[in-house]
Tab-separated table of C-alpha atoms in Angstrom:
chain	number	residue	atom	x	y	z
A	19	UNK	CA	-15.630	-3.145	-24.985
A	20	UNK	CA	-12.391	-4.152	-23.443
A	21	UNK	CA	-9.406	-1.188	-23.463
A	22	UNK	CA	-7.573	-0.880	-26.643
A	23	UNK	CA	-4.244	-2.747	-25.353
A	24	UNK	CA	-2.890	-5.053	-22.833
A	25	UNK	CA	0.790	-4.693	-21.677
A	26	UNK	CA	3.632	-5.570	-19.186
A	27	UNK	CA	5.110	-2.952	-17.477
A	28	UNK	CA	8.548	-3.727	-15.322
A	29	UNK	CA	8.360	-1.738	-12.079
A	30	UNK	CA	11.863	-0.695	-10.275
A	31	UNK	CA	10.218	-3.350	-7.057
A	32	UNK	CA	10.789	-6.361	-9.353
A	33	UNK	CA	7.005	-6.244	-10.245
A	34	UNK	CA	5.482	-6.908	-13.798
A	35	UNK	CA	2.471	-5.152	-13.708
A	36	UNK	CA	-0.572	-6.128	-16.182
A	37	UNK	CA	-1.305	-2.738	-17.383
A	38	UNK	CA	-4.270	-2.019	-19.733
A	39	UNK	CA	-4.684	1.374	-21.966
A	40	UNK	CA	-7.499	2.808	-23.523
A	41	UNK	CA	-6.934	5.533	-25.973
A	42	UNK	CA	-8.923	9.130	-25.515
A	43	UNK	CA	-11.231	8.725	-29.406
A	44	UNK	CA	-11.698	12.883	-29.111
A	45	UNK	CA	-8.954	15.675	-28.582
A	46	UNK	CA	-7.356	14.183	-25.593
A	47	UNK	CA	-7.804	16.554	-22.289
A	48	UNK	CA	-6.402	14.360	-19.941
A	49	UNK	CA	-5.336	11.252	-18.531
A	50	UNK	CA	-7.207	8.965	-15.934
A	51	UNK	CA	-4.803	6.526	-13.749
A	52	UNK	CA	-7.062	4.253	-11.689
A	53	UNK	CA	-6.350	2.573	-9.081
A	54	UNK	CA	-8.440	-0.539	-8.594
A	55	UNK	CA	-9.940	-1.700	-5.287
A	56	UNK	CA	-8.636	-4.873	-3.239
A	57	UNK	CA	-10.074	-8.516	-4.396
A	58	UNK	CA	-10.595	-6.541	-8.026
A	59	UNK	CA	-8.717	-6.588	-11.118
A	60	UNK	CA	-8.118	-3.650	-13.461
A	61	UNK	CA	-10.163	-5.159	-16.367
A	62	UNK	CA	-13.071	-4.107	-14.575
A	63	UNK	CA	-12.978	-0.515	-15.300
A	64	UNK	CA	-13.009	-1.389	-18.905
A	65	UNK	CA	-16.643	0.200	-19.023
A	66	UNK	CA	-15.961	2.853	-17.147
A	67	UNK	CA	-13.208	3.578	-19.894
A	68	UNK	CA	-15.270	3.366	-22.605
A	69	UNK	CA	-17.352	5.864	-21.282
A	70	UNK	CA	-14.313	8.155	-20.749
A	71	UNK	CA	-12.336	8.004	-24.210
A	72	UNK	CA	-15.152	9.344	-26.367
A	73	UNK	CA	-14.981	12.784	-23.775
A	74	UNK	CA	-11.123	12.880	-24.587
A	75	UNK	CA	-9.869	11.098	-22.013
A	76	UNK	CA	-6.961	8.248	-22.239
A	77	UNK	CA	-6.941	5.544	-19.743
A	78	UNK	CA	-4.355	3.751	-17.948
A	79	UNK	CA	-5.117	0.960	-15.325
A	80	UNK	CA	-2.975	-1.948	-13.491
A	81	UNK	CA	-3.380	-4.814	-11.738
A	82	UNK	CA	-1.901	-4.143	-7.802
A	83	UNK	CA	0.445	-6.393	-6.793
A	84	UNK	CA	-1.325	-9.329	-5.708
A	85	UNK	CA	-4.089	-9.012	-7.791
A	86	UNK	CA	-5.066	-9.806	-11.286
A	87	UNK	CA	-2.153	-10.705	-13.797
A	88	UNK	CA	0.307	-8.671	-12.321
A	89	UNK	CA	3.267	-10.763	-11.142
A	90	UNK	CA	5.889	-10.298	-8.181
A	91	UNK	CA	7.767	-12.582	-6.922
A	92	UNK	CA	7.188	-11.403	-3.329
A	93	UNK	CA	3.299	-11.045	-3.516
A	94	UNK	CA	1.309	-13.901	-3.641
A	95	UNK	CA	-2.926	-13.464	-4.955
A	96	UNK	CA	-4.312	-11.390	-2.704
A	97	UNK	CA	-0.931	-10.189	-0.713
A	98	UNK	CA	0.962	-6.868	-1.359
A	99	UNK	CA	4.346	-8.006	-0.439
A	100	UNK	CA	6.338	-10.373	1.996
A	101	UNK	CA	7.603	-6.622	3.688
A	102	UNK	CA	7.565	-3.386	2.617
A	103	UNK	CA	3.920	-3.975	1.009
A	104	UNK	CA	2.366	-0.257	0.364
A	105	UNK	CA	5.869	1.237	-0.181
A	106	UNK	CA	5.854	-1.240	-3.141
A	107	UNK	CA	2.567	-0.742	-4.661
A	108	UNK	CA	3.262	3.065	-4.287
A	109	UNK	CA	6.470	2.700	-6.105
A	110	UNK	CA	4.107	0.913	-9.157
A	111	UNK	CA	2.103	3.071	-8.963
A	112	UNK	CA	4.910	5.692	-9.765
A	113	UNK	CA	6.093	3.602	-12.637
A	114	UNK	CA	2.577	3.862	-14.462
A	115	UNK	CA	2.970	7.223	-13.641
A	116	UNK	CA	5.817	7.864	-15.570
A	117	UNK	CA	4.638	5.686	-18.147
A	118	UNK	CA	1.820	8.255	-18.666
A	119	UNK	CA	4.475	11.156	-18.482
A	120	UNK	CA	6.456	9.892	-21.102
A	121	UNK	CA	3.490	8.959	-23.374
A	122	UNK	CA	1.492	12.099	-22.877
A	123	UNK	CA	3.553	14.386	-22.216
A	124	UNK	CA	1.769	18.024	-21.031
A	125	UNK	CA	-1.606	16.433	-20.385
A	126	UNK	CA	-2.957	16.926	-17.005
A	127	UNK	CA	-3.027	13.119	-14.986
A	128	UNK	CA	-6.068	12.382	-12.911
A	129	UNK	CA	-5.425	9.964	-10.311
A	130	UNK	CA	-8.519	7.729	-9.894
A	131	UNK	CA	-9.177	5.205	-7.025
A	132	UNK	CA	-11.602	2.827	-5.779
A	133	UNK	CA	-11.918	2.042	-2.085
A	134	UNK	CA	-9.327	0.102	-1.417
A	135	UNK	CA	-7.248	1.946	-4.718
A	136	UNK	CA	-8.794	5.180	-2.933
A	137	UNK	CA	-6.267	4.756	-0.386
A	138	UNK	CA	-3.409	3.416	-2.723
A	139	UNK	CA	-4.478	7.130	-4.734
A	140	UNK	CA	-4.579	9.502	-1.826
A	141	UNK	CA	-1.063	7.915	-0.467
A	142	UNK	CA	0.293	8.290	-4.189
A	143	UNK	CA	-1.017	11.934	-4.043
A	144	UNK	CA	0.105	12.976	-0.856
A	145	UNK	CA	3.852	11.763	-1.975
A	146	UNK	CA	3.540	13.147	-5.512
A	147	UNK	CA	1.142	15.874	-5.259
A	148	UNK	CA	3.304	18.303	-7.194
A	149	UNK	CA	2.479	15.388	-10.708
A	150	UNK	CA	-1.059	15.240	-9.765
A	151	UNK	CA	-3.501	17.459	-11.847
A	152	UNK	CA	-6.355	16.556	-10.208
A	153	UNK	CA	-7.795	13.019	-7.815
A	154	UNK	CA	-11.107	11.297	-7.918
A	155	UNK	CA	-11.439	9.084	-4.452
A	156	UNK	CA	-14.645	6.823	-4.916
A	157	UNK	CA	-16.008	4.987	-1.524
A	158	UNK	CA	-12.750	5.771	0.669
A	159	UNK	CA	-13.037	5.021	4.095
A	160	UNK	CA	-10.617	7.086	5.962
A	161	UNK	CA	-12.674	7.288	9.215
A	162	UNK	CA	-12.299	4.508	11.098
A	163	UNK	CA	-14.960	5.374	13.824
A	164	UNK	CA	-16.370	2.154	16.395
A	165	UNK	CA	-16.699	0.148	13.820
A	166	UNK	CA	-13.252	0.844	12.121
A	167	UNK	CA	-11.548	0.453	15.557
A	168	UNK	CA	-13.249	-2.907	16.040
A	169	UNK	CA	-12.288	-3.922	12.908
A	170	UNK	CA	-8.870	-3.750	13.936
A	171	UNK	CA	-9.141	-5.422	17.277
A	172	UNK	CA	-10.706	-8.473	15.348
A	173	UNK	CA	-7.770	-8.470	13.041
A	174	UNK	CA	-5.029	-7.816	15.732
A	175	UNK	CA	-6.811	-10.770	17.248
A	176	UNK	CA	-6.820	-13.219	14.453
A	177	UNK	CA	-3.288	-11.988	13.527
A	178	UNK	CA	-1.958	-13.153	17.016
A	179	UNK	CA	-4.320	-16.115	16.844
A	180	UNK	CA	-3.330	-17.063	12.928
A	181	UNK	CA	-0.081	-15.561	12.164
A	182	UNK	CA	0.173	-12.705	9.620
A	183	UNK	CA	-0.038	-14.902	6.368
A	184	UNK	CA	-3.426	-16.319	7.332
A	185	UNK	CA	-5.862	-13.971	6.560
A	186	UNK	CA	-9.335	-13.253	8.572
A	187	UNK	CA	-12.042	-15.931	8.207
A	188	UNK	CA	-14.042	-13.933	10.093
A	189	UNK	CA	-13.952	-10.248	8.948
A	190	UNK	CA	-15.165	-11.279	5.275
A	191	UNK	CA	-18.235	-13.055	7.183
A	192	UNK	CA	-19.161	-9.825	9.500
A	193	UNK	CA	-18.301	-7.271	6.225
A	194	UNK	CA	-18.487	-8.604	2.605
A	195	UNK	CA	-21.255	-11.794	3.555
A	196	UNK	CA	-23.107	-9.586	5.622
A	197	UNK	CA	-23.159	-6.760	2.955
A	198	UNK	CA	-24.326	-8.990	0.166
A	199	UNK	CA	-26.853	-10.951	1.797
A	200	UNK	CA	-28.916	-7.229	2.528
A	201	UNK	CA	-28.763	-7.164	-1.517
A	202	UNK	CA	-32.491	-8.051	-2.516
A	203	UNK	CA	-32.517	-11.114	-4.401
A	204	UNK	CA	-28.469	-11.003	-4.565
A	205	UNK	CA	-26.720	-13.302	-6.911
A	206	UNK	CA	-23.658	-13.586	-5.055
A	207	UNK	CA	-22.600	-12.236	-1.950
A	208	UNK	CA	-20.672	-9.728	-3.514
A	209	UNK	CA	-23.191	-7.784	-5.657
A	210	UNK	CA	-23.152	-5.118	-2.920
A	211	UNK	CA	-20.241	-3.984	-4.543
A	212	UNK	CA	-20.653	-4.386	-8.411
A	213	UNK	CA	-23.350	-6.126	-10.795
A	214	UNK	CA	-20.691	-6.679	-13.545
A	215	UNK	CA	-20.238	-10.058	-13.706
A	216	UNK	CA	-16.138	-9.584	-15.020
């Protein structure tokens, strides 16, 4: 089922974030913010939502900057922001926030996030812990180990090689291609990451 309503929300960076609620349907006990993870959309927790309003949970979820319908006019699809990039999506993050404040007042918040929204959460958190009831941080990498720290050689490379608009041809081949293909009989390269086909 999709969430109960669609919205625009004006954040204080200029941002109009697509914003998507779905009401708790038993005694509400709190409120789940999720954070959704990079190349995703927000609409694709609408499952996931479903299963939490009938266990009294409400449901807020945006579109990042640079992702789904949310529009900026300093972030392009799949960009943050021409400067100042996490400090912005931090600061929308804040304005959902509030949203949920306002709207529910009392009820405990659960901050939710999804690998790349795990680290959008746990940045919100560690800024804000003191409005945080609670986090849920699904398939966060925070280590970056050999593999994290060559990661960042290959983009340090292609960023003096490219520029810092162009983004990696090859990290998506060595990660997300490589990651789909070990799917057994894989319908796209990206069922590693979700079967849902929204």
């Amino acid at each position: 089922m999709p969430f109960d309503k669609q919205t625009r929300l004006a954040s204080p960076t200029g941002a109009e974030l697509n914003l998507y609620v779905k009401h708790a349907e038993a005694k509400p006990r709190a409120v789940v913010q999720i954070n959704h993870g990079l190349a995703e959309h927000a609409a694709r927790y609408a499952r996931f939502a479903d299963y939490l309003a009938p266990h009294g949970f409400h449901v807020y979820a945006h579109d990042h900057r640079g992702h789904g319908a949310t529009k900026a006019p300093d972030a392009q699809l799949g960009k943050f922001a021409d400067s100042n990039g996490i400090a912005k999506v931090i600061t929308d993050v804040d304005a959902v926030h509030d949203l949920i404040a306002k709207e529910h007042p009392g009820l405990p918040v659960i901050v939710f996030g999804h690998s790349l929204g795990a680290s959008i959460a746990l940045n919100f958190v560690l800024r804000h812990s003191e409005r945080v009831h609670a986090a849920a941080i699904w398939n966060g990498n925070f280590s970056q180990g050999l593999l994290g720290q060559l990661a960042l050689l290959i983009l340090g490379w292609e960023r003096m090689r490219l520029g810092s608009d162009v983004p990696s041809r090859l990290l998506p081949k060595l990660t997300f291609q490589a990651w789909g293909k070990a799917v057994p009989n894989h319908r796209t390269l990206f069922d590693w990451l979700s079967r849902d086909a929204i």
